[in-house]
mmCIF file of C-alpha atoms in Angstrom:
data_model
loop_
_atom_site.group_PDB
_atom_site.id
_atom_site.type_symbol
_atom_site.label_atom_id
_atom_site.label_comp_id
_atom_site.label_asym_id
_atom_site.label_seq_id
_atom_site.Cartn_x
_atom_site.Cartn_y
_atom_site.Cartn_z
ATOM 1 C CA MET S 1 -12.554 -36.595 -13.502
ATOM 2 C CA SER S 2 -10.030 -38.259 -16.132
ATOM 3 C CA THR S 3 -7.508 -35.914 -17.947
ATOM 4 C CA ILE S 4 -8.210 -35.931 -22.033
ATOM 5 C CA ILE S 5 -5.445 -33.653 -23.078
ATOM 6 C CA SER S 6 -2.318 -32.418 -20.966
ATOM 7 C CA ILE S 7 -0.009 -29.944 -22.730
ATOM 8 C CA ARG S 8 3.570 -29.660 -21.057
ATOM 9 C CA ASN S 9 5.787 -26.402 -21.696
ATOM 10 C CA LEU S 10 5.014 -25.956 -25.290
ATOM 11 C CA HIS S 11 6.838 -24.379 -27.696
ATOM 12 C CA LYS S 12 6.395 -23.417 -31.454
ATOM 13 C CA ARG S 13 8.273 -21.170 -33.808
ATOM 14 C CA PHE S 14 7.317 -20.068 -37.468
ATOM 15 C CA GLY S 15 10.827 -18.832 -38.471
ATOM 16 C CA HIS S 16 12.241 -16.450 -35.951
ATOM 17 C CA LEU S 17 8.755 -15.783 -34.612
ATOM 18 C CA GLU S 18 8.153 -17.642 -31.583
ATOM 19 C CA VAL S 19 4.382 -18.189 -31.384
ATOM 20 C CA LEU S 20 4.161 -20.270 -28.402
ATOM 21 C CA LYS S 21 6.413 -19.658 -25.722
ATOM 22 C CA GLY S 22 5.709 -22.887 -23.084
ATOM 23 C CA ILE S 23 2.156 -23.608 -22.704
ATOM 24 C CA ASP S 24 0.980 -25.413 -19.572
ATOM 25 C CA LEU S 25 -2.319 -26.543 -19.712
ATOM 26 C CA GLU S 26 -4.974 -29.696 -18.744
ATOM 27 C CA LEU S 27 -8.489 -30.204 -20.175
ATOM 28 C CA GLN S 28 -10.929 -32.738 -18.469
ATOM 29 C CA LYS S 29 -13.218 -35.183 -19.635
ATOM 30 C CA GLY S 30 -16.753 -33.011 -20.131
ATOM 31 C CA GLU S 31 -15.377 -29.715 -19.861
ATOM 32 C CA VAL S 32 -15.984 -26.954 -22.235
ATOM 33 C CA MET S 33 -12.462 -24.600 -22.406
ATOM 34 C CA VAL S 34 -13.023 -20.620 -24.111
ATOM 35 C CA VAL S 35 -10.166 -19.618 -24.870
ATOM 36 C CA ILE S 36 -9.853 -15.973 -25.472
ATOM 37 C CA GLY S 37 -7.230 -13.119 -26.662
ATOM 38 C CA PRO S 38 -5.883 -10.829 -29.415
ATOM 39 C CA SER S 39 -4.881 -12.255 -32.967
ATOM 40 C CA GLY S 40 -1.840 -13.451 -33.021
ATOM 41 C CA GLY S 41 -1.412 -14.246 -29.631
ATOM 42 C CA GLY S 42 -1.358 -18.353 -30.365
ATOM 43 C CA LYS S 43 -4.823 -19.477 -30.013
ATOM 44 C CA SER S 44 -5.043 -21.303 -32.891
ATOM 45 C CA THR S 45 -1.433 -22.526 -33.421
ATOM 46 C CA MET S 46 -2.100 -24.080 -29.623
ATOM 47 C CA LEU S 47 -5.498 -25.739 -31.207
ATOM 48 C CA ARG S 48 -3.231 -27.245 -34.254
ATOM 49 C CA CYS S 49 -0.376 -28.315 -32.179
ATOM 50 C CA ILE S 50 -2.928 -30.572 -30.499
ATOM 51 C CA ASN S 51 -4.213 -32.508 -33.398
ATOM 52 C CA HIS S 52 -0.482 -32.307 -34.926
ATOM 53 C CA LEU S 53 -1.618 -30.430 -37.683
ATOM 54 C CA GLU S 54 1.657 -28.361 -36.865
ATOM 55 C CA LYS S 55 4.623 -29.792 -35.444
ATOM 56 C CA TYR S 56 6.108 -27.989 -32.786
ATOM 57 C CA GLU S 57 9.638 -27.602 -31.259
ATOM 58 C CA LYS S 58 9.687 -28.567 -27.553
ATOM 59 C CA GLY S 59 7.024 -29.772 -25.206
ATOM 60 C CA GLU S 60 4.876 -32.492 -24.703
ATOM 61 C CA ILE S 61 1.029 -33.095 -25.657
ATOM 62 C CA TYR S 62 -0.619 -36.133 -24.373
ATOM 63 C CA PHE S 63 -4.054 -37.361 -25.419
ATOM 64 C CA LYS S 64 -5.048 -38.813 -22.137
ATOM 65 C CA ASP S 65 -1.846 -41.090 -21.252
ATOM 66 C CA VAL S 66 -0.409 -41.669 -24.590
ATOM 67 C CA LEU S 67 2.825 -38.776 -25.429
ATOM 68 C CA LEU S 68 1.328 -38.294 -29.270
ATOM 69 C CA HIS S 69 4.531 -37.033 -30.844
ATOM 70 C CA GLU S 70 6.138 -40.745 -29.928
ATOM 71 C CA LYS S 71 7.281 -42.583 -33.568
ATOM 72 C CA ARG S 72 5.139 -45.791 -32.434
ATOM 73 C CA VAL S 73 1.989 -43.645 -32.257
ATOM 74 C CA ASN S 74 -0.194 -43.585 -35.417
ATOM 75 C CA MET S 75 -1.300 -39.671 -35.536
ATOM 76 C CA ASN S 76 -4.164 -40.623 -37.974
ATOM 77 C CA GLU S 77 -5.649 -42.462 -35.135
ATOM 78 C CA TYR S 78 -5.689 -40.203 -32.775
ATOM 79 C CA ARG S 79 -6.895 -37.408 -34.896
ATOM 80 C CA MET S 80 -10.168 -39.491 -35.493
ATOM 81 C CA LYS S 81 -10.705 -38.855 -31.717
ATOM 82 C CA MET S 82 -10.256 -35.140 -31.952
ATOM 83 C CA GLY S 83 -12.979 -33.247 -34.456
ATOM 84 C CA MET S 84 -11.562 -29.975 -35.572
ATOM 85 C CA VAL S 85 -14.212 -26.969 -37.129
ATOM 86 C CA PHE S 86 -12.092 -24.345 -38.838
ATOM 87 C CA GLN S 87 -13.150 -20.719 -39.262
ATOM 88 C CA GLN S 88 -13.724 -21.235 -43.161
ATOM 89 C CA PHE S 89 -15.993 -24.367 -43.570
ATOM 90 C CA ASN S 90 -13.702 -26.888 -45.530
ATOM 91 C CA LEU S 91 -16.402 -28.459 -47.065
ATOM 92 C CA PHE S 92 -15.922 -30.551 -50.511
ATOM 93 C CA PRO S 93 -17.403 -28.028 -52.760
ATOM 94 C CA HIS S 94 -18.323 -30.866 -55.312
ATOM 95 C CA ARG S 95 -19.891 -33.175 -53.050
ATOM 96 C CA THR S 96 -23.407 -32.817 -51.378
ATOM 97 C CA VAL S 97 -24.124 -32.289 -47.992
ATOM 98 C CA ILE S 98 -24.624 -36.007 -46.911
ATOM 99 C CA ASP S 99 -21.450 -36.985 -48.999
ATOM 100 C CA ASN S 100 -19.534 -34.661 -47.301
ATOM 101 C CA LEU S 101 -20.751 -36.126 -43.806
ATOM 102 C CA MET S 102 -20.333 -40.030 -44.956
ATOM 103 C CA LEU S 103 -16.924 -39.631 -46.500
ATOM 104 C CA SER S 104 -14.659 -40.282 -43.588
ATOM 105 C CA PRO S 105 -16.401 -43.057 -41.675
ATOM 106 C CA LEU S 106 -16.765 -45.234 -45.603
ATOM 107 C CA LYS S 107 -12.641 -43.932 -46.366
ATOM 108 C CA VAL S 108 -11.240 -44.209 -43.356
ATOM 109 C CA LYS S 109 -13.219 -46.119 -40.736
ATOM 110 C CA LYS S 110 -14.633 -48.716 -43.431
ATOM 111 C CA MET S 111 -18.046 -48.455 -42.471
ATOM 112 C CA ASP S 112 -21.215 -49.842 -43.873
ATOM 113 C CA PRO S 113 -22.620 -47.409 -46.215
ATOM 114 C CA ALA S 114 -25.702 -48.195 -44.901
ATOM 115 C CA GLU S 115 -24.922 -47.362 -40.946
ATOM 116 C CA VAL S 116 -23.091 -44.148 -42.371
ATOM 117 C CA LYS S 117 -26.320 -42.960 -44.539
ATOM 118 C CA GLU S 118 -28.576 -43.634 -41.276
ATOM 119 C CA LYS S 119 -26.157 -41.535 -38.978
ATOM 120 C CA ALA S 120 -25.507 -39.002 -41.131
ATOM 121 C CA LEU S 121 -29.522 -38.214 -42.093
ATOM 122 C CA ASN S 122 -29.865 -38.333 -38.309
ATOM 123 C CA LEU S 123 -27.023 -35.973 -37.559
ATOM 124 C CA LEU S 124 -28.788 -33.701 -39.847
ATOM 125 C CA LYS S 125 -31.918 -33.849 -38.783
ATOM 126 C CA ARG S 126 -30.524 -32.768 -35.309
ATOM 127 C CA ILE S 127 -28.920 -29.674 -36.843
ATOM 128 C CA GLY S 128 -32.169 -28.663 -38.584
ATOM 129 C CA LEU S 129 -30.813 -29.446 -42.047
ATOM 130 C CA SER S 130 -32.225 -32.856 -43.325
ATOM 131 C CA GLU S 131 -34.249 -30.751 -46.369
ATOM 132 C CA LYS S 132 -30.182 -30.409 -47.040
ATOM 133 C CA ALA S 133 -28.762 -33.660 -47.809
ATOM 134 C CA SER S 134 -28.922 -33.495 -51.306
ATOM 135 C CA ALA S 135 -27.618 -29.711 -51.729
ATOM 136 C CA TYR S 136 -24.136 -28.607 -52.393
ATOM 137 C CA PRO S 137 -22.015 -25.931 -50.148
ATOM 138 C CA ILE S 138 -22.644 -23.423 -52.256
ATOM 139 C CA ASN S 139 -26.390 -23.342 -52.187
ATOM 140 C CA LEU S 140 -26.088 -23.321 -48.074
ATOM 141 C CA SER S 141 -25.625 -20.050 -46.196
ATOM 142 C CA GLY S 142 -22.437 -19.721 -44.128
ATOM 143 C CA GLY S 143 -24.215 -20.918 -40.807
ATOM 144 C CA GLN S 144 -25.609 -23.967 -42.238
ATOM 145 C CA GLN S 145 -22.365 -24.619 -43.902
ATOM 146 C CA GLN S 146 -20.871 -24.557 -40.275
ATOM 147 C CA ARG S 147 -23.026 -26.794 -38.983
ATOM 148 C CA VAL S 148 -22.891 -29.032 -41.622
ATOM 149 C CA ALA S 149 -18.749 -28.820 -40.953
ATOM 150 C CA ILE S 150 -19.922 -29.534 -36.882
ATOM 151 C CA SER S 151 -21.601 -32.797 -37.905
ATOM 152 C CA ARG S 152 -19.073 -33.534 -40.306
ATOM 153 C CA ALA S 153 -16.632 -33.936 -37.520
ATOM 154 C CA LEU S 154 -19.140 -35.817 -35.376
ATOM 155 C CA MET S 155 -19.438 -38.245 -37.905
ATOM 156 C CA MET S 156 -16.143 -39.940 -36.199
ATOM 157 C CA ASP S 157 -17.248 -39.602 -32.826
ATOM 158 C CA PRO S 158 -14.610 -37.671 -31.329
ATOM 159 C CA GLU S 159 -13.983 -37.700 -28.075
ATOM 160 C CA LEU S 160 -13.084 -34.325 -28.237
ATOM 161 C CA MET S 161 -14.118 -30.984 -30.233
ATOM 162 C CA LEU S 162 -11.501 -28.182 -31.027
ATOM 163 C CA PHE S 163 -13.128 -25.088 -32.584
ATOM 164 C CA ASP S 164 -11.127 -22.676 -33.920
ATOM 165 C CA GLU S 165 -13.400 -19.082 -34.244
ATOM 166 C CA PRO S 166 -15.972 -21.227 -35.870
ATOM 167 C CA THR S 167 -18.599 -18.017 -36.123
ATOM 168 C CA SER S 168 -15.772 -15.491 -37.061
ATOM 169 C CA ALA S 169 -16.698 -16.287 -40.983
ATOM 170 C CA LEU S 170 -19.783 -15.511 -40.352
ATOM 171 C CA ASP S 171 -22.811 -12.689 -40.719
ATOM 172 C CA PRO S 172 -23.855 -11.374 -37.548
ATOM 173 C CA GLU S 173 -27.098 -12.802 -37.932
ATOM 174 C CA LEU S 174 -26.127 -16.472 -38.882
ATOM 175 C CA VAL S 175 -23.631 -16.962 -35.419
ATOM 176 C CA GLY S 176 -26.465 -17.765 -33.082
ATOM 177 C CA GLU S 177 -27.639 -20.721 -35.351
ATOM 178 C CA VAL S 178 -23.955 -22.368 -35.147
ATOM 179 C CA LEU S 179 -23.488 -21.445 -31.094
ATOM 180 C CA GLU S 180 -26.948 -23.347 -30.600
ATOM 181 C CA VAL S 181 -25.530 -26.587 -32.063
ATOM 182 C CA MET S 182 -22.370 -26.003 -29.869
ATOM 183 C CA LYS S 183 -24.471 -25.322 -26.882
ATOM 184 C CA GLN S 184 -26.116 -28.608 -27.037
ATOM 185 C CA LEU S 185 -23.428 -30.225 -27.988
ATOM 186 C CA ALA S 186 -21.724 -29.195 -24.270
ATOM 187 C CA ARG S 187 -25.201 -30.056 -22.795
ATOM 188 C CA GLU S 188 -24.742 -33.803 -24.005
ATOM 189 C CA GLY S 189 -20.995 -33.619 -22.234
ATOM 190 C CA MET S 190 -18.919 -33.715 -25.371
ATOM 191 C CA THR S 191 -15.138 -32.080 -24.153
ATOM 192 C CA MET S 192 -14.558 -29.274 -26.285
ATOM 193 C CA ILE S 193 -11.757 -26.561 -26.630
ATOM 194 C CA VAL S 194 -13.041 -23.161 -28.125
ATOM 195 C CA VAL S 195 -11.340 -20.303 -29.463
ATOM 196 C CA THR S 196 -13.837 -17.668 -29.772
ATOM 197 C CA HIS S 197 -14.747 -13.882 -29.240
ATOM 198 C CA GLU S 198 -18.303 -14.974 -28.410
ATOM 199 C CA MET S 199 -18.085 -14.142 -24.584
ATOM 200 C CA GLY S 200 -21.699 -14.606 -23.823
ATOM 201 C CA PHE S 201 -21.219 -18.174 -25.206
ATOM 202 C CA ALA S 202 -18.210 -18.129 -22.981
ATOM 203 C CA ARG S 203 -19.996 -16.739 -19.944
ATOM 204 C CA GLU S 204 -22.949 -19.373 -20.619
ATOM 205 C CA VAL S 205 -21.148 -22.376 -21.422
ATOM 206 C CA GLY S 206 -17.363 -22.332 -20.491
ATOM 207 C CA HIS S 207 -16.023 -24.291 -17.727
ATOM 208 C CA ARG S 208 -13.016 -22.197 -17.843
ATOM 209 C CA MET S 209 -11.323 -19.828 -19.667
ATOM 210 C CA ILE S 210 -8.168 -18.743 -20.433
ATOM 211 C CA LEU S 211 -6.439 -15.995 -22.237
ATOM 212 C CA ILE S 212 -3.256 -16.527 -24.303
ATOM 213 C CA ASP S 213 -1.332 -13.429 -25.321
ATOM 214 C CA ASP S 214 1.878 -13.483 -26.734
ATOM 215 C CA GLY S 215 2.538 -17.136 -26.724
ATOM 216 C CA LEU S 216 1.401 -17.694 -23.113
ATOM 217 C CA ILE S 217 -1.484 -18.383 -20.829
ATOM 218 C CA VAL S 218 -1.875 -14.755 -19.023
ATOM 219 C CA GLU S 219 -5.238 -15.772 -17.185
ATOM 220 C CA GLU S 220 -7.424 -18.901 -16.343
ATOM 221 C CA ALA S 221 -10.309 -18.979 -14.100
ATOM 222 C CA THR S 222 -14.121 -19.809 -14.399
ATOM 223 C CA PRO S 223 -16.192 -17.632 -16.190
ATOM 224 C CA THR S 224 -17.747 -16.119 -13.017
ATOM 225 C CA ASP S 225 -13.982 -15.555 -11.563
ATOM 226 C CA PHE S 226 -12.438 -14.378 -15.504
ATOM 227 C CA PHE S 227 -15.540 -11.652 -16.100
ATOM 228 C CA GLN S 228 -15.843 -10.403 -12.502
ATOM 229 C CA ASN S 229 -12.841 -10.787 -11.221
ATOM 230 C CA PRO S 230 -9.957 -10.472 -13.594
ATOM 231 C CA LYS S 231 -6.453 -11.020 -11.948
ATOM 232 C CA SER S 232 -4.221 -9.828 -14.516
ATOM 233 C CA GLU S 233 -3.784 -6.267 -15.981
ATOM 234 C CA ARG S 234 -3.621 -7.728 -19.492
ATOM 235 C CA THR S 235 -7.257 -9.395 -19.113
ATOM 236 C CA LYS S 236 -8.463 -6.531 -17.846
ATOM 237 C CA GLU S 237 -7.180 -4.122 -20.448
ATOM 238 C CA PHE S 238 -8.483 -7.113 -22.594
ATOM 239 C CA LEU S 239 -12.157 -7.312 -21.401
ATOM 240 C CA ARG S 240 -12.517 -3.119 -21.675
ATOM 241 C CA LYS S 241 -11.771 -3.286 -25.338
ATOM 242 C CA VAL S 242 -14.116 -6.588 -26.139
ATOM 243 C CA LEU S 243 -16.924 -6.192 -23.428
#
């Protein structure tokens, strides 16, 4: 296996608040890493540092063998290799579903419009939303909007997908349809880091789990070991509250 992301001694502050206090992490190609932990522990901040939506004070993040904060690195080029899906769907409200999907490949990659449209329609078919191509986001359910947001990220052919609590803003009955799309991506071998509270998904899909609390990785294990044989008292306490 080859390493996609390598994080070494990552520190991040917001003013006086130290949010990440020395994160070390490696993610292999094809691996699904599930990140859990209490709110405010640093999970989302770590994701945002990986694709440089947040600057960090100390540490190194490598994409494959490239140190991302070096001046010579074109970060926009590397962001294209990392799809990001947020809690809030962040679709452009004034654009149709298919226009939301087509925008970045047309503007950023300068791809052929006919080719982009065909790819967008194929993705919509794959997530069961072919009939919504001309709809606007306001006319979609939250689950449908999040499936479109995932497809929009996939339009750029990313090598890595980052999911920041993608189901937390959804009504409970809509969660399953989004998780199903993510499970399908995992089955196809997509490399993923998923911040989530969905423990069933973590058990079923995750190759590795980490618990982040107070800016540190408290536990790292396979899902089986994580749930059945947690080593840290903090992990045991967290699992008692969420299971």
